[in-house]
Amino acid sequence: MQEIYINPPFIKLEQFLKFCSLVSSGGEAKMLIQGGKVLVNGETCLMRGKKLFGGEKVTLDVEGENQIFKVAVK
């Protein structure tokens, strides 16, 4: 699990995926999120604008392999 530090009190899910370089565009993030490939705190999240706060875990399922990231606030 990687910790990703953010400055503001929250970051939107779509922005978080781009910030972590997991996707190269908002369209790619949208496809992953709406395709059910992104979990927030263990639950599938279909909202691109979901606000992520410190301590939350984001799991990205790519080709059967899970990548887990923890949101941390500086």
mmCIF file of C-alpha atoms in Angstrom:
data_model
loop_
_atom_site.group_PDB
_atom_site.id
_atom_site.type_symbol
_atom_site.label_atom_id
_atom_site.label_comp_id
_atom_site.label_asym_id
_atom_site.label_seq_id
_atom_site.Cartn_x
_atom_site.Cartn_y
_atom_site.Cartn_z
ATOM 1 C CA MET A 1 0.000 0.000 0.000
ATOM 2 C CA GLN A 2 1.306 3.400 -0.976
ATOM 3 C CA GLU A 3 0.517 6.574 0.941
ATOM 4 C CA ILE A 4 -0.285 9.551 -1.274
ATOM 5 C CA TYR A 5 -0.040 12.942 0.429
ATOM 6 C CA ILE A 6 -2.401 15.751 -0.522
ATOM 7 C CA ASN A 7 -2.372 19.397 0.610
ATOM 8 C CA PRO A 8 -6.045 20.340 0.753
ATOM 9 C CA PRO A 9 -8.411 18.666 3.210
ATOM 10 C CA PHE A 10 -9.843 16.569 0.352
ATOM 11 C CA ILE A 11 -9.351 15.578 -3.285
ATOM 12 C CA LYS A 12 -11.937 14.265 -5.741
ATOM 13 C CA LEU A 13 -11.584 10.644 -6.835
ATOM 14 C CA GLU A 14 -11.072 11.480 -10.510
ATOM 15 C CA GLN A 15 -8.356 14.011 -9.610
ATOM 16 C CA PHE A 16 -6.734 11.507 -7.242
ATOM 17 C CA LEU A 17 -6.358 8.922 -10.015
ATOM 18 C CA LYS A 18 -4.723 11.531 -12.259
ATOM 19 C CA PHE A 19 -2.543 12.845 -9.399
ATOM 20 C CA CYS A 20 -1.207 9.308 -8.771
ATOM 21 C CA SER A 21 -0.496 8.887 -12.515
ATOM 22 C CA LEU A 22 -2.811 5.880 -12.617
ATOM 23 C CA VAL A 23 -4.603 7.393 -15.611
ATOM 24 C CA SER A 24 -3.517 9.927 -18.171
ATOM 25 C CA SER A 25 -6.828 11.713 -18.669
ATOM 26 C CA GLY A 26 -10.166 12.447 -17.073
ATOM 27 C CA GLY A 27 -11.873 10.304 -19.718
ATOM 28 C CA GLU A 28 -9.762 7.301 -18.754
ATOM 29 C CA ALA A 29 -10.556 7.900 -15.073
ATOM 30 C CA LYS A 30 -14.263 8.126 -15.902
ATOM 31 C CA MET A 31 -14.174 4.765 -17.730
ATOM 32 C CA LEU A 32 -12.434 3.014 -14.821
ATOM 33 C CA ILE A 33 -14.749 4.504 -12.206
ATOM 34 C CA GLN A 34 -17.969 3.856 -14.106
ATOM 35 C CA GLY A 35 -16.701 0.381 -15.033
ATOM 36 C CA GLY A 36 -16.594 -0.553 -11.340
ATOM 37 C CA LYS A 37 -12.795 -0.922 -11.266
ATOM 38 C CA VAL A 38 -12.297 1.535 -8.373
ATOM 39 C CA LEU A 39 -13.074 0.805 -4.733
ATOM 40 C CA VAL A 40 -13.074 3.363 -1.936
ATOM 41 C CA ASN A 41 -12.684 1.844 1.522
ATOM 42 C CA GLY A 42 -13.484 -1.585 0.099
ATOM 43 C CA GLU A 43 -16.708 -0.598 -1.671
ATOM 44 C CA THR A 44 -17.196 -0.003 -5.394
ATOM 45 C CA CYS A 45 -17.505 3.711 -6.075
ATOM 46 C CA LEU A 46 -19.160 4.969 -9.254
ATOM 47 C CA MET A 47 -18.934 8.696 -8.401
ATOM 48 C CA ARG A 48 -16.113 10.593 -10.131
ATOM 49 C CA GLY A 49 -16.610 13.542 -7.796
ATOM 50 C CA LYS A 50 -16.410 11.472 -4.578
ATOM 51 C CA LYS A 51 -14.440 13.510 -2.038
ATOM 52 C CA LEU A 52 -11.510 11.637 -0.508
ATOM 53 C CA PHE A 53 -10.200 12.661 2.897
ATOM 54 C CA GLY A 54 -7.127 11.565 4.841
ATOM 55 C CA GLY A 55 -7.126 7.920 5.908
ATOM 56 C CA GLU A 56 -9.327 6.641 3.087
ATOM 57 C CA LYS A 57 -8.124 3.732 0.928
ATOM 58 C CA VAL A 58 -8.507 3.613 -2.832
ATOM 59 C CA THR A 59 -8.132 0.279 -4.618
ATOM 60 C CA LEU A 60 -7.742 0.104 -8.375
ATOM 61 C CA ASP A 61 -8.401 -3.250 -10.055
ATOM 62 C CA VAL A 62 -6.394 -3.428 -13.275
ATOM 63 C CA GLU A 63 -6.304 -6.730 -15.135
ATOM 64 C CA GLY A 64 -7.049 -8.696 -11.973
ATOM 65 C CA GLU A 65 -4.274 -7.048 -9.967
ATOM 66 C CA ASN A 66 -5.190 -4.682 -7.139
ATOM 67 C CA GLN A 67 -3.222 -1.533 -6.458
ATOM 68 C CA ILE A 68 -3.987 0.016 -3.071
ATOM 69 C CA PHE A 69 -3.385 3.650 -2.142
ATOM 70 C CA LYS A 70 -4.014 5.436 1.135
ATOM 71 C CA VAL A 71 -4.909 9.127 1.118
ATOM 72 C CA ALA A 72 -2.833 11.099 3.615
ATOM 73 C CA VAL A 73 -2.992 14.812 4.407
ATOM 74 C CA LYS A 74 0.190 16.851 4.894
#
